[in-house]
Short mmCIF file of C-alpha atoms in Angstrom, two decimals:
data_model
loop_
_atom_site.label_atom_id
_atom_site.label_comp_id
_atom_site.label_asym_id
_atom_site.label_seq_id
_atom_site.Cartn_x
_atom_site.Cartn_y
_atom_site.Cartn_z
CA MET H 1 0.15 -0.19 0.08
CA GLY H 2 1.50 3.58 -1.08
CA ALA H 3 0.73 6.30 1.33
CA LYS H 4 -3.05 7.00 0.38
CA LEU H 5 -3.97 9.72 2.51
CA THR H 6 -8.20 9.68 3.31
CA VAL H 7 -10.59 12.01 5.05
CA ILE H 8 -12.68 10.99 7.78
CA GLU H 9 -15.21 13.46 8.16
CA ASN H 10 -17.73 13.39 11.11
CA ARG H 11 -21.64 15.35 10.66
CA CYS H 12 -23.12 13.54 14.39
CA ASN H 13 -23.44 15.60 17.09
CA ASP H 14 -21.62 13.81 18.80
CA GLY H 15 -18.15 13.35 18.96
CA ILE H 16 -16.51 9.93 17.45
CA GLU H 17 -13.43 7.81 17.97
CA ILE H 18 -11.95 5.16 16.03
CA ARG H 19 -9.86 2.76 18.38
CA VAL H 20 -7.00 0.61 16.07
CA TRP H 21 -8.28 -2.86 17.38
CA VAL H 22 -4.93 -5.88 16.46
CA PRO H 23 -6.40 -9.03 16.89
CA PRO H 24 -4.44 -11.31 18.71
CA ALA H 25 -4.68 -8.31 21.32
CA ARG H 26 -6.96 -8.39 23.72
CA PRO H 27 -10.29 -6.34 23.49
CA ASP H 28 -10.38 -4.06 25.42
CA LYS H 29 -6.56 -3.03 24.19
CA PHE H 30 -5.80 -1.34 21.38
CA GLN H 31 -2.80 0.47 18.91
CA SER H 32 -4.32 3.92 18.59
CA ILE H 33 -7.20 7.02 19.10
CA ILE H 34 -8.40 8.64 16.73
CA ARG H 35 -10.69 11.20 18.28
CA ILE H 36 -12.79 13.42 15.53
CA GLU H 37 -14.66 16.40 16.49
CA ALA H 38 -18.65 17.44 16.53
CA ASN H 39 -20.26 18.66 14.04
CA GLY H 40 -18.25 18.65 11.59
CA GLY H 41 -14.94 17.59 12.75
CA TRP H 42 -12.65 16.00 10.06
CA LYS H 43 -8.32 14.04 10.16
CA GLU H 44 -6.34 12.92 7.34
CA VAL H 45 -5.34 9.31 7.75
CA ASN H 46 -2.62 7.79 6.28
CA SER H 47 -3.92 4.29 5.66
CA LYS H 48 0.23 2.59 5.53
CA ASN H 49 -0.04 3.94 9.89
CA PHE H 50 -2.72 0.44 9.76
CA ILE H 51 -0.28 -1.80 8.81
CA HIS H 52 1.28 -3.53 11.60
CA ALA H 53 3.88 -6.22 11.60
CA ASP H 54 2.66 -8.23 13.90
CA ALA H 55 -0.80 -7.77 12.04
CA THR H 56 0.03 -10.15 9.18
CA ILE H 57 -0.92 -13.39 8.13
CA LEU H 58 -0.54 -15.17 5.22
CA ASN H 59 -3.91 -15.77 3.14
CA ASP H 60 -3.57 -18.74 -0.20
CA GLU H 61 -2.21 -16.90 -2.19
CA ASP H 62 1.54 -16.50 0.13
CA GLU H 63 0.24 -12.80 0.09
CA PHE H 64 0.62 -10.32 3.58
CA VAL H 65 -3.38 -9.01 4.73
CA SER H 66 -3.57 -7.23 7.71
CA SER H 67 -5.80 -7.37 10.23
CA THR H 68 -6.30 -4.21 11.09
CA LEU H 69 -9.58 -3.83 12.32
CA LEU H 70 -10.07 0.39 13.14
CA MET H 71 -13.39 0.17 15.00
CA ILE H 72 -15.90 3.36 15.51
CA TYR H 73 -17.48 4.21 19.02
CA ILE H 74 -19.77 6.91 19.90
CA ASP H 75 -19.87 8.16 22.99
CA GLY H 76 -18.10 5.31 24.16
CA VAL H 77 -20.37 2.92 23.00
CA TYR H 78 -19.72 -0.06 19.59
CA ARG H 79 -22.02 0.76 17.14
CA GLY H 80 -21.34 -2.47 14.89
CA TYR H 81 -19.13 -0.55 12.28
CA TYR H 82 -15.65 -1.13 11.79
CA PHE H 83 -12.82 -0.23 8.76
CA LEU H 84 -10.41 -2.59 6.98
CA PRO H 85 -7.42 -0.91 6.22
CA ILE H 86 -8.17 -1.30 2.93
CA HIS H 87 -11.57 0.95 2.36
CA LEU H 88 -9.31 3.56 3.30
CA VAL H 89 -7.87 3.04 0.19
CA LYS H 90 -10.06 2.80 -2.22
CA TYR H 91 -12.02 5.46 -1.52
CA ALA H 92 -10.99 10.07 -0.59
CA LYS H 93 -13.75 10.95 2.18
CA VAL H 94 -15.57 8.60 4.62
CA ILE H 95 -18.09 10.58 6.16
CA CYS H 96 -19.67 9.01 9.27
CA ASP H 97 -23.81 10.49 9.80
CA ILE H 98 -27.05 10.01 11.41
CA ASN H 99 -30.03 9.31 9.06
CA GLU H 100 -33.50 9.56 9.48
CA ASP H 101 -33.94 7.17 11.39
CA GLY H 102 -31.55 7.82 14.72
CA LEU H 103 -29.35 4.80 13.01
CA PHE H 104 -25.53 5.33 12.17
CA ALA H 105 -24.36 5.35 8.61
CA VAL H 106 -21.63 5.87 7.51
CA GLN H 107 -20.74 6.65 3.31
CA GLY H 108 -17.58 6.19 1.21
CA ILE H 109 -16.82 8.08 -1.07
CA LYS H 110 -14.78 7.38 -3.86
CA PRO H 111 -11.66 10.03 -5.63
CA THR H 112 -12.62 11.03 -9.26
CA PHE H 113 -10.29 12.54 -11.63
CA HIS H 114 -11.49 15.25 -13.83
CA PHE H 115 -8.52 15.63 -16.80
CA CYS H 116 -9.00 19.38 -18.14
CA ARG H 117 -9.07 19.79 -21.65
CA PHE H 118 -6.84 22.84 -23.80
CA LYS H 119 -9.05 24.69 -25.63
CA GLY H 120 -6.40 26.30 -27.61
CA CYS H 121 -2.73 25.09 -29.23
CA ALA H 122 -0.36 25.83 -29.12
CA PHE H 123 2.19 25.94 -32.31
CA PHE H 124 5.68 25.24 -31.46
CA PRO H 125 6.94 25.31 -34.72
CA TYR H 126 9.44 22.72 -36.54
CA LEU H 127 13.24 23.65 -36.43
CA ARG H 128 15.17 22.55 -39.53
CA ALA H 129 19.05 22.82 -39.63
CA ASN H 130 20.49 24.28 -42.76
CA LYS H 131 22.77 20.88 -44.45
CA LYS H 132 25.07 22.59 -44.02
CA GLU H 133 25.71 22.94 -40.30
CA MET H 134 24.77 19.45 -39.90
CA ILE H 135 27.92 17.94 -42.43
#
């Protein structure tokens, strides 16, 4: 994984915590905690920071796969949502919000690239050297 930045935005009325948990550890032991303020608070996170050497396992194709979980807590209560580092690589922005039914919702926005085209054309004259100069 490369150095990929993802913005995590909190649109809830309560502050959220994203706790990084590595499965061989105890359930109450976390590698790190990311705290995001309420009502529009945001943090830029680098997915490369969540790959821990002790959290990698081999899959069937002999590739290393991280088993790190990023668990979402609101006011100290786990809401049943979690991220994997691969999710953070896929999305440019992750929005945590409460929907109209009062349920917690997580939405990922993929990056879009717009390549603008030149409206004009640059003229570069073809320069030729004289035959005498080439000899």
